Short mmCIF file of C-alpha atoms in Angstrom, two decimals:
data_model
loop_
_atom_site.label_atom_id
_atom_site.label_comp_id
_atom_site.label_asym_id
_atom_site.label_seq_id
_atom_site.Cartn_x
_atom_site.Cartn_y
_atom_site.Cartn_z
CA UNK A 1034 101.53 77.80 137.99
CA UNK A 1035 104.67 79.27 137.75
CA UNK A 1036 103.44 82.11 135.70
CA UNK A 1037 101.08 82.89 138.20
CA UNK A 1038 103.46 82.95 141.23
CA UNK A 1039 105.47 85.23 139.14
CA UNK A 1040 102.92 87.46 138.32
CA UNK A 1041 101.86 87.43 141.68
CA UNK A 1042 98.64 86.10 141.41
CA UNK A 1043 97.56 83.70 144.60
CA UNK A 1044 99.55 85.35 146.75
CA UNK A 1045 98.36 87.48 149.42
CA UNK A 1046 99.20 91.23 148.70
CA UNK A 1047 97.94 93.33 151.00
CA UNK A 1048 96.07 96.91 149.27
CA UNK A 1049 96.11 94.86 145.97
CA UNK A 1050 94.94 96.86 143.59
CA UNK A 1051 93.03 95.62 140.58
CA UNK A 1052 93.05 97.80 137.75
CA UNK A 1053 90.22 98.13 135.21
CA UNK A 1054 90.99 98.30 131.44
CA UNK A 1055 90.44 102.20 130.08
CA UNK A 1056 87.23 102.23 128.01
CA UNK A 1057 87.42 103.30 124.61
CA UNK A 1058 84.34 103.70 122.71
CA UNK A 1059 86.07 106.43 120.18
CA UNK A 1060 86.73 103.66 117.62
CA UNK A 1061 83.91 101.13 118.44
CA UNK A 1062 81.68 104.33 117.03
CA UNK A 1063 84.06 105.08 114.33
CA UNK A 1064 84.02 101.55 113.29
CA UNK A 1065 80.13 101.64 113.55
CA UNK A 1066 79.78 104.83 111.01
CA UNK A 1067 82.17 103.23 108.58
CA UNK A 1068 80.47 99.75 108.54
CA UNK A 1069 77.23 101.78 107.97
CA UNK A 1070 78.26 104.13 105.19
CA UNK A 1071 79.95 101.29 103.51
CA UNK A 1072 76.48 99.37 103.92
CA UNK A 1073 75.17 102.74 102.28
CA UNK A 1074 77.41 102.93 99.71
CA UNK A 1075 77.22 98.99 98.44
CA UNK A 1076 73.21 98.80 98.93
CA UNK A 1077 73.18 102.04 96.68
CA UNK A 1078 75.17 100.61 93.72
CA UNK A 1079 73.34 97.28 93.92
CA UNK A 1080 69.61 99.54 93.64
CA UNK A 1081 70.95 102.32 91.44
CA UNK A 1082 68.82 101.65 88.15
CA UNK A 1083 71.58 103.94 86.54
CA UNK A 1084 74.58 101.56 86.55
CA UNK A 1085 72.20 99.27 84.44
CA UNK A 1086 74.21 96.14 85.70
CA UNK A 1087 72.98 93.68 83.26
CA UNK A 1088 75.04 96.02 80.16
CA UNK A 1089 77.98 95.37 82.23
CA UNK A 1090 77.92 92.05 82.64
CA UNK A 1091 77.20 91.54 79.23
CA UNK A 1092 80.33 93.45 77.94
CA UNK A 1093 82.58 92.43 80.98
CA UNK A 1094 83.90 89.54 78.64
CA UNK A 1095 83.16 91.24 75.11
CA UNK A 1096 85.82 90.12 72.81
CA UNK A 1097 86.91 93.66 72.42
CA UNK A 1098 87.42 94.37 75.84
CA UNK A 1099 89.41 90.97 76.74
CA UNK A 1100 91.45 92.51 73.51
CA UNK A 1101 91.96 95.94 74.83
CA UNK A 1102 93.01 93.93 78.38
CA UNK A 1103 95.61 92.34 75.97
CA UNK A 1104 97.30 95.22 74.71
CA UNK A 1105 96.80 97.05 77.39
CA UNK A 1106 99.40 94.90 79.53
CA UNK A 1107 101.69 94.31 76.22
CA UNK A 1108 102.21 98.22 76.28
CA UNK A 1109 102.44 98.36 80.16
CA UNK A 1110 105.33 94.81 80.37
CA UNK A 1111 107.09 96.42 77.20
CA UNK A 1112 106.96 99.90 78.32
CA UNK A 1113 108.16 99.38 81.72
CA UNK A 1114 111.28 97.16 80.59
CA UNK A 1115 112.65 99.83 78.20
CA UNK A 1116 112.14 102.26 80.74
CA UNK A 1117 113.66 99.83 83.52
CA UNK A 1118 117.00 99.38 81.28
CA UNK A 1119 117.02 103.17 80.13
CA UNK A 1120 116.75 104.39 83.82
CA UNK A 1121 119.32 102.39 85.24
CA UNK A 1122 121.68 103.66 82.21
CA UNK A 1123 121.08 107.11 82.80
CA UNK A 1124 121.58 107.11 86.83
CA UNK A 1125 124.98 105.38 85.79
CA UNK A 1126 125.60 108.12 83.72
CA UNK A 1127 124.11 110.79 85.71
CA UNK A 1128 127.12 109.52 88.49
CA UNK A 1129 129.47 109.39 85.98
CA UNK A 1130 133.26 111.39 86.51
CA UNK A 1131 132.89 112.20 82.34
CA UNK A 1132 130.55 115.80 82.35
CA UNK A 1133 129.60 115.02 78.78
CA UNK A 1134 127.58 111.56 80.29
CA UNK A 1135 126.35 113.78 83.27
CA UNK A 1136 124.80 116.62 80.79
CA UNK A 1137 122.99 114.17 78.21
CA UNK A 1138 121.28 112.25 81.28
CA UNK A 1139 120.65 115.60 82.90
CA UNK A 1140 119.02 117.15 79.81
CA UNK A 1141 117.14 113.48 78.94
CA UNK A 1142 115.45 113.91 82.23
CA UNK A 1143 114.71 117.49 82.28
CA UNK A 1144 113.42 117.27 78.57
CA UNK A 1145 110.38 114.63 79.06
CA UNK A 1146 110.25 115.25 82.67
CA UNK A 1147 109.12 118.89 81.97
CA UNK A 1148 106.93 117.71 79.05
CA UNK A 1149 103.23 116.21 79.25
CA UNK A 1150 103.00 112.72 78.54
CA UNK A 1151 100.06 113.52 76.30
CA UNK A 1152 102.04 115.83 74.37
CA UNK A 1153 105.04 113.61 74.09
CA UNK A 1154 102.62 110.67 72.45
CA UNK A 1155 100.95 113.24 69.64
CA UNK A 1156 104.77 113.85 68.82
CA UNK A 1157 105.59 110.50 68.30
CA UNK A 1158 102.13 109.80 66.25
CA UNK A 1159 103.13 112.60 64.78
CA UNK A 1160 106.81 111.64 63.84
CA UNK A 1161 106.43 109.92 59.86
CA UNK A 1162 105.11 113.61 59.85
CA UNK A 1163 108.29 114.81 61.28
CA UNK A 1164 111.09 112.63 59.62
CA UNK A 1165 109.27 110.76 56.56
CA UNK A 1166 112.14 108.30 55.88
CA UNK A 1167 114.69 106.96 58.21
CA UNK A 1168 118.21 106.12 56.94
CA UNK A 1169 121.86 105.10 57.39
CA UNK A 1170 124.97 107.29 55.42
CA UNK A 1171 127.39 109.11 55.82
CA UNK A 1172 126.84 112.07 58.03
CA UNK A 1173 126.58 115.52 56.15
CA UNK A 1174 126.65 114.18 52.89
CA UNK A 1175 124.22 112.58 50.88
CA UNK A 1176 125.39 109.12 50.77
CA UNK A 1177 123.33 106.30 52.03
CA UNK A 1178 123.49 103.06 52.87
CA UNK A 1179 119.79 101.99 53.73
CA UNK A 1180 116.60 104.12 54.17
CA UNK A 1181 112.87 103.02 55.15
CA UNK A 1182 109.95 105.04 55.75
CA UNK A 1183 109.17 105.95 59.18
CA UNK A 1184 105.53 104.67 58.83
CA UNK A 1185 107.05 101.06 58.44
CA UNK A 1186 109.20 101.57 61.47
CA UNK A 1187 107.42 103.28 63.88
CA UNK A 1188 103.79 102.06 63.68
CA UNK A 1189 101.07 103.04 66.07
CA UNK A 1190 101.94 101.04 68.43
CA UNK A 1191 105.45 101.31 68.43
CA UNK A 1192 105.02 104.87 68.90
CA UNK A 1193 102.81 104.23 71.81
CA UNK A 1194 104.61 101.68 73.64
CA UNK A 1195 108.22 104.26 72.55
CA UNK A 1196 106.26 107.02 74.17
CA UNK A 1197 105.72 105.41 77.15
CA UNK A 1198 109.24 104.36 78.09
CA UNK A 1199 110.69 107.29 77.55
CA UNK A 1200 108.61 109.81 79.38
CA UNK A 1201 108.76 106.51 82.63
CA UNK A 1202 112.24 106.13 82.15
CA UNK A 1203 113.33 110.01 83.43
CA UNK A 1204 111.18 109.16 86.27
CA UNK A 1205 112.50 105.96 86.91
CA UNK A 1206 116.05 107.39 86.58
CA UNK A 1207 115.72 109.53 89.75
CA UNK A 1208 114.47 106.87 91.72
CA UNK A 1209 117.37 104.15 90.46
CA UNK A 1210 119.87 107.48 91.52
CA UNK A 1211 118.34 107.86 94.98
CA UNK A 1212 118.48 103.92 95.46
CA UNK A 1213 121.95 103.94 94.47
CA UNK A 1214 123.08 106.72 96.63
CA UNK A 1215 121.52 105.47 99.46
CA UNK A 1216 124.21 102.76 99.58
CA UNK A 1217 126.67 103.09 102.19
CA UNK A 1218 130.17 104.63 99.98
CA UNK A 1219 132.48 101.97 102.85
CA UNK A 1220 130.91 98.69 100.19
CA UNK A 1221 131.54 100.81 97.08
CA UNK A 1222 135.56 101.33 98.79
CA UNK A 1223 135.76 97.67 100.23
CA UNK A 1224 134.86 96.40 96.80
CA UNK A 1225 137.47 98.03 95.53
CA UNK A 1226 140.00 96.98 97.90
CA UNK A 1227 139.25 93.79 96.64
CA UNK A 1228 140.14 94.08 93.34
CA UNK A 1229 136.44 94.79 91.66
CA UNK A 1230 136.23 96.92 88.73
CA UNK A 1231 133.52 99.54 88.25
CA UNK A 1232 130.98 97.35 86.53
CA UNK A 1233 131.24 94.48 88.78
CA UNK A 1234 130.67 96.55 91.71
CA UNK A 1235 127.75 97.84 90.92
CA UNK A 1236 126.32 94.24 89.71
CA UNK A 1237 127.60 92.59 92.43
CA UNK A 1238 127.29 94.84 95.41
CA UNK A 1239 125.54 98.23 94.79
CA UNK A 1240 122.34 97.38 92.81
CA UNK A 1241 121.39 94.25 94.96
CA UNK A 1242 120.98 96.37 97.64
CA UNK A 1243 119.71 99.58 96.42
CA UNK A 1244 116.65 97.08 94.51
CA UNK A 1245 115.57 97.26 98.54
CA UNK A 1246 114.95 101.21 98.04
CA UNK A 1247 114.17 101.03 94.08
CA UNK A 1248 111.38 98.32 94.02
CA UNK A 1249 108.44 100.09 96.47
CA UNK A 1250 107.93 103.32 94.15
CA UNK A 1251 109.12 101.26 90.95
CA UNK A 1252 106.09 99.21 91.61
CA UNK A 1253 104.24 102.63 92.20
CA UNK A 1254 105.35 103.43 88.73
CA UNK A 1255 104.06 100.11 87.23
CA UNK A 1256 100.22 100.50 88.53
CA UNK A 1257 100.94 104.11 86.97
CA UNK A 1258 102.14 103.03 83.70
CA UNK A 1259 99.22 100.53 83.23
CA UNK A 1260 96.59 103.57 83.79
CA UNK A 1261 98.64 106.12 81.96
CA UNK A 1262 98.02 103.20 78.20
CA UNK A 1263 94.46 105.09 78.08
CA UNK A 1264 95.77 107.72 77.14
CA UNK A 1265 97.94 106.29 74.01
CA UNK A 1266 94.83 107.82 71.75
CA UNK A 1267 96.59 110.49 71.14
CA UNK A 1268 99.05 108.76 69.05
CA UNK A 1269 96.82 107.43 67.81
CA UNK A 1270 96.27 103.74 69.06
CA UNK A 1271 93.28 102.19 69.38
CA UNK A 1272 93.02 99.18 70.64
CA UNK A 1273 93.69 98.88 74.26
CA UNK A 1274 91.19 98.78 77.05
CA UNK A 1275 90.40 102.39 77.32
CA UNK A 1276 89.69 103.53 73.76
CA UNK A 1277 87.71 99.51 73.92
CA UNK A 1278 85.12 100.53 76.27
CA UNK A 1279 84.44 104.05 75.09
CA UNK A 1280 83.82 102.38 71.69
CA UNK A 1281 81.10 100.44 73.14
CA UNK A 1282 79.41 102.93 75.08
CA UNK A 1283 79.83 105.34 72.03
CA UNK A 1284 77.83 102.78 70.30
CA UNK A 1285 75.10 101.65 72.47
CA UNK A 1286 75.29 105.05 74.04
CA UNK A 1287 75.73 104.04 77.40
CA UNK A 1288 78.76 105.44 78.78
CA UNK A 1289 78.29 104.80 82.56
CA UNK A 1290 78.31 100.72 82.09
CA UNK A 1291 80.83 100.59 80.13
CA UNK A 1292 82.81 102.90 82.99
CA UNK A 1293 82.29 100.07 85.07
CA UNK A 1294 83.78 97.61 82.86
CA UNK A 1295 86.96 99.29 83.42
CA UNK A 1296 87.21 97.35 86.63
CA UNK A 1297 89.79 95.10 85.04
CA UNK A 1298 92.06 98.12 85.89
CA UNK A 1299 91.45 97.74 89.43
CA UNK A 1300 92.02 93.91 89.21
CA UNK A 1301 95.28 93.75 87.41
CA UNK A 1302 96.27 96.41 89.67
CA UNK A 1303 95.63 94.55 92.55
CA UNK A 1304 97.32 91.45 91.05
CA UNK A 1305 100.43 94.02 90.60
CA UNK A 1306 100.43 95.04 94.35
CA UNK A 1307 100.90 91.52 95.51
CA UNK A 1308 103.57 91.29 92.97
CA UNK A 1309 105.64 94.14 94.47
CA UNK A 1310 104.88 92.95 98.14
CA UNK A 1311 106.46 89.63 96.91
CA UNK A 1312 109.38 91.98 95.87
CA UNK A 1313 109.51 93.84 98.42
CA UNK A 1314 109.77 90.62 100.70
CA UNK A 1315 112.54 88.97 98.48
CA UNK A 1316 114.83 92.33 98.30
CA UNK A 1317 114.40 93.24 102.25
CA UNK A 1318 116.06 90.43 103.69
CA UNK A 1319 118.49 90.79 105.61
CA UNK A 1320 117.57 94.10 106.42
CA UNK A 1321 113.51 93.30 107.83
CA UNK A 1322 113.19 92.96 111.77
CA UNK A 1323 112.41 89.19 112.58
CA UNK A 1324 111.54 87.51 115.81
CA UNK A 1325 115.07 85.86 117.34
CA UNK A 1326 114.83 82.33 117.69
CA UNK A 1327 111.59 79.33 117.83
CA UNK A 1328 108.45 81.71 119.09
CA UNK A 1329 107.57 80.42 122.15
CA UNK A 1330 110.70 78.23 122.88
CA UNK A 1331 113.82 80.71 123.16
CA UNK A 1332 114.75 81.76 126.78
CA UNK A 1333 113.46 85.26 127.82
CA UNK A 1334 115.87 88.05 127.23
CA UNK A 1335 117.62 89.89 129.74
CA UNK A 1336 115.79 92.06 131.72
CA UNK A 1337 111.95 90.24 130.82
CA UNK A 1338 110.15 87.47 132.58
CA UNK A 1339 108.44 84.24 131.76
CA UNK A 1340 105.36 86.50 131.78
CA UNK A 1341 106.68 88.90 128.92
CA UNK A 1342 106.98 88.37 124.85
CA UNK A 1343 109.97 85.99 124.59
CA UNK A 1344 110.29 87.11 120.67
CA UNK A 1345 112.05 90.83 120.50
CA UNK A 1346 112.46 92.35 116.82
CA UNK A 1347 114.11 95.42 118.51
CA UNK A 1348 116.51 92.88 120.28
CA UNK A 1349 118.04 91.73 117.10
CA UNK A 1350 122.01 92.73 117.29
CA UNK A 1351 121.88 92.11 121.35
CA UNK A 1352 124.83 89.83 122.32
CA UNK A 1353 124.40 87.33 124.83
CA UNK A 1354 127.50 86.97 127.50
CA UNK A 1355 126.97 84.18 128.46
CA UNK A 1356 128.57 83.93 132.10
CA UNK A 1357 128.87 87.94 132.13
CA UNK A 1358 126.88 90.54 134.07
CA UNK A 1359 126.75 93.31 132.55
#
């Protein structure tokens, strides 16, 4: 009742006028088109002869694929924590006061930045070719301590998985920078006020709250790096999801099917999306706008009545004087 009375309903207003709610049809029709071409779209994959769902089915859970699935994450997990560790090193070093740390990180990133990823992987398939035996000695001389052939060291895999983190890591590197520039100098200078040494700030202060800027497009990175293991052929290694499926359709010579099979892509992506979110959650607070107070119980703010939302994210740093008129 008192809701009403304040928002003047039951009262007699004289001229009262009662305004009508603007139509909108724009997006009831948009909606409408959209509902119907995705009706189109799914009715014409369930019909479509072509996509011959039974084959995919069938090979959805083939051994070899649920092998390739295997590998396929092994190479993305150890890929992406080489190239983690790697880029965090060279943004240290690429904000280092020694030039000869800036220039190696500069020239790292411009090297396999520059480079195709494809190209970079037939180099390392490539590198028993290269460097046939791999030893320790005494440099410029012909002493040695220990050799092995490369071939026993840096296997097909290990190339591909090598590849990978390199060519990820000069990307990851920039964004690691940017997240650690974007940190307000005054914590780096009250830290050391305090008594903190180099490495301790940037444990302890800088990275926890530049993980808020690196995470979103490090998780970008991640759904990248698990598509960019198809193209580890070129090393070559064959046995992750990719080369898999083409190995079927090769074989029963239906290629389209077998496409489809590759939805386990899409799946672990998605699985890898609600991963970052959870990140993205755990790493933003603090610094996320939250309603102020119990929804529904808190007093309204100053300025709003009973009538309006009592929970104001753009409110957060308002101080209440209590007593005061401001």
């Amino acid at each position: 009742m008192a809701k009403k009375e304040v928002d003047g309903e039951g009262l007699n207003i004289p001229n009262r006028i009662k305004a009508l709610p603007v139509k909108r049809p724009g997006p009831i029709v948009a909606a409408v088109i959209v509902v119907l071409l995705a009706a189109m779209l799914i009715q014409g994959m369930i019909t479509n002869p072509r996509l011959d769902w039974p084959t995919v089915w069938k090979y959805l859970f083939n051994e070899n694929v649920l092998e390739g699935i295997q590998y396929t994450l092994t190479l993305t997990v150890i890929s992406m924590v080489v190239a983690i560790i790697l880029s965090v090193i060279l943004a240290i070093m690429r904000k280092s006061i020694n030039p000869v740390l800036r220039g190696v990180s500069w020239f790292f990133i411009w090297f396999f930045r520059g480079t195709p990823v494809y190209t970079q992987l037939i180099f390392w398939g490539l590198f028993a070719v290269l460097i046939p035996k791999i030893s320790l000695g005494i440099p410029f001389t012909s002493v040695k301590f220990w050799s092995i052939d490369s071939n026993v060291v840096v296997t097909a895999f290990n190339a591909a998985w090598i590849g990978l983190a390199l060519n990820e890591a000069a990307y990851l590197s920039e964004i690691v920078r940017a997240g650690l520039e974007a940190v307000d100098p005054g914590q780096t200078e009250a830290a050391k006020a305090l008594g903190m040494n180099r490495t301790l700030i940037m444990r302890r202060i800088v990275l926890p709250q530049a993980m808020r800027i690196i995470i979103p497009p490090t998780g970008n990175e991640t759904i990248g790096m698990l598509k960019t293991t198809s193209l580890v052929t070129a090393v070559p290694f064959t046995l992750e999801l990719q080369f898999a499926t083409n190995a079927i359709a090769n074989r029963i010579y239906k290629p389209i099917p077998l496409l489809i099979v590759a939805f386990w892509y899409l799946l672990i992506t998605s699985i890898l999306m609600v991963c970052q979110s959870r990140l993205e959650a755990h790493f933003g607070k603090g610094f996320d706008a939250r309603p102020v107070g119990t929804k529904g119980k808190q007093a309204p703010l100053p300025g709003k009545t009973d009538g309006e939302p009592k929970d104001d994210v753009d409110k957060l740093n308002q101080t209440t004087f209590v007593g005061l008129n401001a």
